[in-house]
mmCIF file of C-alpha atoms in Angstrom:
data_model
loop_
_atom_site.group_PDB
_atom_site.id
_atom_site.type_symbol
_atom_site.label_atom_id
_atom_site.label_comp_id
_atom_site.label_asym_id
_atom_site.label_seq_id
_atom_site.Cartn_x
_atom_site.Cartn_y
_atom_site.Cartn_z
ATOM 1 C CA ALA A 1 57.935 -23.830 46.139
ATOM 2 C CA GLN A 2 55.390 -25.627 44.073
ATOM 3 C CA THR A 3 54.446 -29.134 44.764
ATOM 4 C CA VAL A 4 52.126 -31.786 42.993
ATOM 5 C CA THR A 5 50.541 -34.661 44.809
ATOM 6 C CA GLN A 6 48.881 -37.866 43.395
ATOM 7 C CA SER A 7 47.496 -39.621 46.254
ATOM 8 C CA GLN A 8 46.649 -42.838 44.402
ATOM 9 C CA PRO A 9 49.723 -44.956 43.826
ATOM 10 C CA GLU A 10 47.425 -47.472 41.873
ATOM 11 C CA MET A 11 44.012 -47.598 40.400
ATOM 12 C CA SER A 12 42.294 -50.274 38.476
ATOM 13 C CA VAL A 13 39.264 -50.192 36.205
ATOM 14 C CA GLN A 14 37.237 -52.551 34.060
ATOM 15 C CA GLU A 15 37.645 -52.273 30.335
ATOM 16 C CA ALA A 16 35.096 -49.779 28.899
ATOM 17 C CA GLU A 17 34.316 -48.146 32.299
ATOM 18 C CA THR A 18 35.447 -44.686 33.464
ATOM 19 C CA VAL A 19 38.116 -43.874 35.858
ATOM 20 C CA THR A 20 39.211 -40.723 37.440
ATOM 21 C CA LEU A 21 42.782 -39.982 38.615
ATOM 22 C CA SER A 22 43.434 -37.343 41.205
ATOM 23 C CA CYS A 23 46.095 -34.679 41.305
ATOM 24 C CA THR A 24 46.332 -31.738 43.635
ATOM 25 C CA TYR A 25 49.016 -28.986 43.650
ATOM 26 C CA ASP A 26 50.233 -26.182 45.773
ATOM 27 C CA THR A 27 51.103 -22.845 44.416
ATOM 28 C CA SER A 28 51.097 -19.360 45.201
ATOM 29 C CA GLU A 29 50.883 -18.330 41.565
ATOM 30 C CA SER A 30 47.835 -17.474 39.547
ATOM 31 C CA ASP A 31 49.230 -18.175 36.148
ATOM 32 C CA TYR A 32 50.607 -21.652 35.334
ATOM 33 C CA TYR A 33 49.989 -24.698 33.276
ATOM 34 C CA LEU A 34 48.962 -28.209 34.233
ATOM 35 C CA PHE A 35 49.793 -31.387 32.409
ATOM 36 C CA TRP A 36 48.884 -35.157 32.462
ATOM 37 C CA TYR A 37 51.487 -37.526 31.070
ATOM 38 C CA LYS A 38 51.244 -41.174 30.355
ATOM 39 C CA GLN A 39 54.101 -43.624 30.606
ATOM 40 C CA PRO A 40 53.267 -47.029 29.198
ATOM 41 C CA PRO A 41 55.567 -50.151 29.637
ATOM 42 C CA SER A 42 57.524 -48.864 26.613
ATOM 43 C CA ARG A 43 58.742 -46.082 28.900
ATOM 44 C CA GLN A 44 58.312 -43.252 26.644
ATOM 45 C CA MET A 45 56.607 -40.392 28.314
ATOM 46 C CA ILE A 46 53.485 -39.164 26.199
ATOM 47 C CA LEU A 47 51.549 -36.119 26.728
ATOM 48 C CA VAL A 48 47.771 -36.812 27.270
ATOM 49 C CA ILE A 49 46.203 -33.504 28.063
ATOM 50 C CA ARG A 50 47.208 -29.974 29.174
ATOM 51 C CA GLN A 51 45.401 -27.070 30.613
ATOM 52 C CA GLU A 52 46.157 -23.477 30.986
ATOM 53 C CA ALA A 53 45.177 -22.051 34.703
ATOM 54 C CA TYR A 54 43.612 -18.681 33.058
ATOM 55 C CA LYS A 55 41.018 -21.059 31.018
ATOM 56 C CA GLN A 56 38.012 -21.846 32.936
ATOM 57 C CA GLN A 57 36.979 -24.411 30.393
ATOM 58 C CA ASN A 58 38.054 -27.919 31.057
ATOM 59 C CA ALA A 59 40.389 -29.318 28.461
ATOM 60 C CA THR A 60 39.311 -32.520 26.592
ATOM 61 C CA GLU A 61 41.065 -34.711 24.143
ATOM 62 C CA ASN A 62 38.878 -37.683 22.816
ATOM 63 C CA ARG A 63 38.186 -40.007 25.704
ATOM 64 C CA PHE A 64 40.407 -37.879 28.266
ATOM 65 C CA SER A 65 39.250 -34.974 30.096
ATOM 66 C CA VAL A 66 39.979 -32.989 33.086
ATOM 67 C CA ASN A 67 38.192 -31.572 36.063
ATOM 68 C CA PHE A 68 40.240 -28.318 36.815
ATOM 69 C CA GLN A 69 39.251 -26.777 40.050
ATOM 70 C CA LYS A 70 41.582 -23.714 40.484
ATOM 71 C CA ALA A 71 40.361 -22.625 43.788
ATOM 72 C CA ALA A 72 40.732 -26.183 45.203
ATOM 73 C CA LYS A 73 44.110 -26.533 43.353
ATOM 74 C CA SER A 74 42.712 -29.814 41.902
ATOM 75 C CA PHE A 75 43.346 -31.375 38.402
ATOM 76 C CA SER A 76 41.971 -34.752 37.944
ATOM 77 C CA LEU A 77 41.952 -36.764 34.821
ATOM 78 C CA LYS A 78 38.896 -38.673 33.663
ATOM 79 C CA ILE A 79 39.348 -41.510 31.177
ATOM 80 C CA SER A 80 36.103 -42.603 29.672
ATOM 81 C CA ASP A 81 35.653 -46.061 27.911
ATOM 82 C CA SER A 82 38.785 -47.450 29.220
ATOM 83 C CA GLN A 83 40.768 -49.422 26.629
ATOM 84 C CA LEU A 84 43.629 -51.920 27.447
ATOM 85 C CA GLY A 85 45.980 -49.651 25.860
ATOM 86 C CA ASP A 86 45.442 -47.121 28.538
ATOM 87 C CA ALA A 87 47.176 -49.245 31.109
ATOM 88 C CA ALA A 88 50.272 -46.945 32.056
ATOM 89 C CA MET A 89 51.759 -44.925 34.790
ATOM 90 C CA TYR A 90 50.023 -41.418 34.676
ATOM 91 C CA PHE A 91 51.902 -38.309 35.932
ATOM 92 C CA CYS A 92 50.420 -35.082 36.791
ATOM 93 C CA ALA A 93 52.740 -32.044 36.260
ATOM 94 C CA TYR A 94 52.780 -28.287 36.809
ATOM 95 C CA ARG A 95 54.732 -25.443 35.096
ATOM 96 C CA SER A 96 54.803 -21.811 36.003
ATOM 97 C CA ALA A 97 53.848 -19.289 33.458
ATOM 98 C CA GLU A 98 54.222 -16.141 35.532
ATOM 99 C CA SER A 99 57.871 -15.296 35.564
ATOM 100 C CA GLU A 100 59.969 -14.239 32.632
ATOM 101 C CA MET A 101 62.837 -16.408 34.340
ATOM 102 C CA ASP A 102 63.880 -19.247 32.138
ATOM 103 C CA SER A 103 63.981 -21.594 35.052
ATOM 104 C CA ASN A 104 60.332 -21.517 35.368
ATOM 105 C CA TYR A 105 59.868 -23.696 32.386
ATOM 106 C CA GLN A 106 60.627 -26.569 34.457
ATOM 107 C CA LEU A 107 58.013 -29.126 35.187
ATOM 108 C CA ILE A 108 57.149 -30.075 38.553
ATOM 109 C CA TRP A 109 56.119 -33.808 38.752
ATOM 110 C CA GLY A 110 53.816 -35.834 40.835
ATOM 111 C CA ALA A 111 54.669 -39.312 41.918
ATOM 112 C CA GLY A 112 52.501 -41.162 39.494
ATOM 113 C CA THR A 113 49.383 -43.489 39.481
ATOM 114 C CA LYS A 114 49.760 -46.809 38.046
ATOM 115 C CA LEU A 115 46.494 -47.512 35.972
ATOM 116 C CA ILE A 116 45.449 -51.190 35.489
ATOM 117 C CA ILE A 117 42.862 -52.146 33.133
ATOM 118 C CA LYS A 118 40.862 -55.233 33.771
ATOM 119 C CA PRO A 119 39.611 -57.118 30.555
ATOM 120 C CA ASP B 1 56.658 -37.939 13.088
ATOM 121 C CA ALA B 2 59.639 -36.024 14.656
ATOM 122 C CA ARG B 3 61.018 -37.733 17.756
ATOM 123 C CA VAL B 4 63.585 -37.382 20.403
ATOM 124 C CA THR B 5 66.170 -40.028 19.995
ATOM 125 C CA GLN B 6 68.278 -41.483 22.878
ATOM 126 C CA THR B 7 70.983 -44.045 22.909
ATOM 127 C CA PRO B 8 71.724 -46.510 24.162
ATOM 128 C CA ARG B 9 68.519 -47.858 25.249
ATOM 129 C CA HIS B 10 70.054 -50.167 27.778
ATOM 130 C CA LYS B 11 73.458 -49.967 29.301
ATOM 131 C CA VAL B 12 74.919 -52.363 31.824
ATOM 132 C CA THR B 13 78.359 -51.442 33.298
ATOM 133 C CA GLU B 14 80.592 -51.942 36.108
ATOM 134 C CA MET B 15 81.170 -49.605 39.020
ATOM 135 C CA GLY B 16 83.827 -47.039 38.299
ATOM 136 C CA GLN B 17 83.291 -46.988 34.465
ATOM 137 C CA GLU B 18 82.493 -44.083 32.490
ATOM 138 C CA VAL B 19 78.937 -43.844 30.903
ATOM 139 C CA THR B 20 77.892 -41.670 28.215
ATOM 140 C CA MET B 21 74.191 -41.388 27.178
ATOM 141 C CA ARG B 22 73.345 -39.233 24.084
ATOM 142 C CA CYS B 23 70.256 -37.389 22.867
ATOM 143 C CA GLN B 24 69.210 -36.119 19.506
ATOM 144 C CA PRO B 25 66.518 -33.477 20.280
ATOM 145 C CA ILE B 26 63.955 -32.582 17.568
ATOM 146 C CA LEU B 27 65.214 -30.353 15.012
ATOM 147 C CA GLY B 28 64.134 -26.661 15.759
ATOM 148 C CA HIS B 29 63.498 -27.374 19.502
ATOM 149 C CA ASN B 30 65.426 -24.718 21.666
ATOM 150 C CA THR B 31 65.176 -26.511 24.990
ATOM 151 C CA VAL B 32 66.567 -29.957 26.156
ATOM 152 C CA PHE B 33 66.016 -31.591 29.556
ATOM 153 C CA TRP B 34 67.813 -34.392 31.118
ATOM 154 C CA TYR B 35 65.684 -36.417 33.738
ATOM 155 C CA ARG B 36 66.320 -39.287 35.965
ATOM 156 C CA GLN B 37 63.645 -41.725 37.012
ATOM 157 C CA THR B 38 63.680 -44.163 39.860
ATOM 158 C CA MET B 39 61.174 -45.930 41.900
ATOM 159 C CA MET B 40 62.109 -44.103 44.993
ATOM 160 C CA GLN B 41 62.552 -40.654 43.685
ATOM 161 C CA GLY B 42 60.373 -40.468 40.878
ATOM 162 C CA LEU B 43 61.303 -38.025 38.193
ATOM 163 C CA GLU B 44 64.252 -35.686 38.955
ATOM 164 C CA LEU B 45 65.331 -32.958 36.787
ATOM 165 C CA LEU B 46 69.138 -33.246 36.354
ATOM 166 C CA ALA B 47 69.941 -30.380 33.843
ATOM 167 C CA TYR B 48 68.411 -28.303 31.107
ATOM 168 C CA PHE B 49 69.686 -26.271 28.277
ATOM 169 C CA ARG B 50 68.269 -23.423 26.367
ATOM 170 C CA ASN B 51 69.727 -22.748 22.849
ATOM 171 C CA ARG B 52 72.553 -25.116 23.991
ATOM 172 C CA ALA B 53 73.438 -23.041 27.100
ATOM 173 C CA PRO B 54 73.114 -24.745 30.530
ATOM 174 C CA LEU B 55 70.493 -22.956 32.424
ATOM 175 C CA ASP B 56 70.211 -25.195 35.422
ATOM 176 C CA ASP B 57 72.094 -28.147 36.431
ATOM 177 C CA SER B 58 71.497 -27.858 40.265
ATOM 178 C CA GLY B 59 69.863 -31.435 40.369
ATOM 179 C CA MET B 60 72.990 -33.081 39.007
ATOM 180 C CA PRO B 61 75.782 -34.403 41.351
ATOM 181 C CA LYS B 62 78.607 -32.192 39.877
ATOM 182 C CA ASP B 63 81.598 -34.455 41.097
ATOM 183 C CA ARG B 64 80.459 -37.213 38.799
ATOM 184 C CA PHE B 65 77.903 -36.060 36.222
ATOM 185 C CA SER B 66 78.346 -33.605 33.314
ATOM 186 C CA ALA B 67 75.906 -32.485 30.750
ATOM 187 C CA GLU B 68 76.736 -30.741 27.349
ATOM 188 C CA MET B 69 75.362 -29.766 24.038
ATOM 189 C CA PRO B 70 78.250 -29.693 21.756
ATOM 190 C CA ASP B 71 75.853 -28.763 18.856
ATOM 191 C CA ALA B 72 72.072 -28.230 18.241
ATOM 192 C CA THR B 73 71.664 -31.870 17.330
ATOM 193 C CA LEU B 74 73.363 -33.573 20.348
ATOM 194 C CA ALA B 75 73.050 -33.548 24.077
ATOM 195 C CA THR B 76 75.241 -35.747 26.315
ATOM 196 C CA LEU B 77 75.098 -36.857 29.674
ATOM 197 C CA LYS B 78 78.254 -38.417 31.319
ATOM 198 C CA ILE B 79 78.646 -40.226 34.548
ATOM 199 C CA GLN B 80 82.487 -40.732 35.509
ATOM 200 C CA PRO B 81 82.922 -42.756 37.723
ATOM 201 C CA SER B 82 79.504 -44.675 37.789
ATOM 202 C CA GLU B 83 78.015 -45.951 41.066
ATOM 203 C CA PRO B 84 75.498 -48.591 41.525
ATOM 204 C CA ARG B 85 73.194 -45.725 42.978
ATOM 205 C CA ASP B 86 73.189 -44.264 39.535
ATOM 206 C CA SER B 87 71.148 -47.175 38.143
ATOM 207 C CA ALA B 88 67.925 -45.541 36.746
ATOM 208 C CA VAL B 89 66.276 -44.608 33.565
ATOM 209 C CA TYR B 90 67.534 -41.491 32.197
ATOM 210 C CA PHE B 91 65.203 -39.633 29.872
ATOM 211 C CA CYS B 92 65.932 -36.637 27.505
ATOM 212 C CA ALA B 93 63.078 -34.318 26.441
ATOM 213 C CA SER B 94 63.185 -31.297 23.925
ATOM 214 C CA GLY B 95 60.681 -28.537 23.405
ATOM 215 C CA LEU B 96 60.199 -25.334 21.693
ATOM 216 C CA TYR B 97 59.814 -22.880 24.448
ATOM 217 C CA LEU B 98 58.604 -19.323 23.885
ATOM 218 C CA ARG B 99 57.332 -16.975 26.674
ATOM 219 C CA HIS B 100 53.668 -17.103 27.592
ATOM 220 C CA THR B 101 53.071 -20.241 25.315
ATOM 221 C CA ASN B 102 52.193 -23.674 26.521
ATOM 222 C CA GLU B 103 54.331 -25.635 24.304
ATOM 223 C CA LYS B 104 54.609 -29.452 24.345
ATOM 224 C CA LEU B 105 57.399 -31.237 25.679
ATOM 225 C CA PHE B 106 58.645 -34.283 23.790
ATOM 226 C CA PHE B 107 60.417 -37.211 25.494
ATOM 227 C CA GLY B 108 62.822 -39.865 24.272
ATOM 228 C CA SER B 109 62.404 -43.403 25.163
ATOM 229 C CA GLY B 110 65.028 -43.348 27.912
ATOM 230 C CA THR B 111 68.391 -45.088 28.603
ATOM 231 C CA GLN B 112 67.980 -47.758 31.543
ATOM 232 C CA LEU B 113 71.462 -47.763 33.149
ATOM 233 C CA SER B 114 72.318 -50.589 35.412
ATOM 234 C CA VAL B 115 75.643 -50.145 37.238
ATOM 235 C CA LEU B 116 76.848 -53.483 38.892
#
């Protein structure tokens, strides 16, 4: 079974600085998707960035980028120029892409990292 | 912007009472998920539907929980009878899933349930 591990329960960063959140996963599959979701105090889960495992190029979305290391099964999120609005819980998630079985559309979630932005 | 709508946003009830949570998925989405989030367990998948048919509800306590999609615009999650350990935030999410595509999942704002 696949697992997702976020080893940092909490991280803090000074406003305008760069922070990296760690995520590792375990899978025997070669085709899958990886995601980072943000959950601010408003509770709503918001997709930050996603990566297809078959793509070697790291995904980027404005100030958010990932470092995807497939061999190491690592998927870290880098937030550049941190802003107060980035304060939230960040969840890493995995979804299989290999099987035709509908059940593989489920997401496997990490435990989350709480990001604190210091003004 | 299209959004997933969940009601109620907050619910406080007494142990033994029935609780019904509702979700309106985004029009055109073919997949609906119900998740439960607690500090201890994180995000747990309770059930999910594809084209209104239940595909997996193995994460749901069958004796007291039930999930249905009476039509494409409404998904419900019921707890009867409710217990204090059911206190959590319950999320609904919807997406348009097609094979071999990486479609985005949209979440509602959740229902925060407190069972006293």
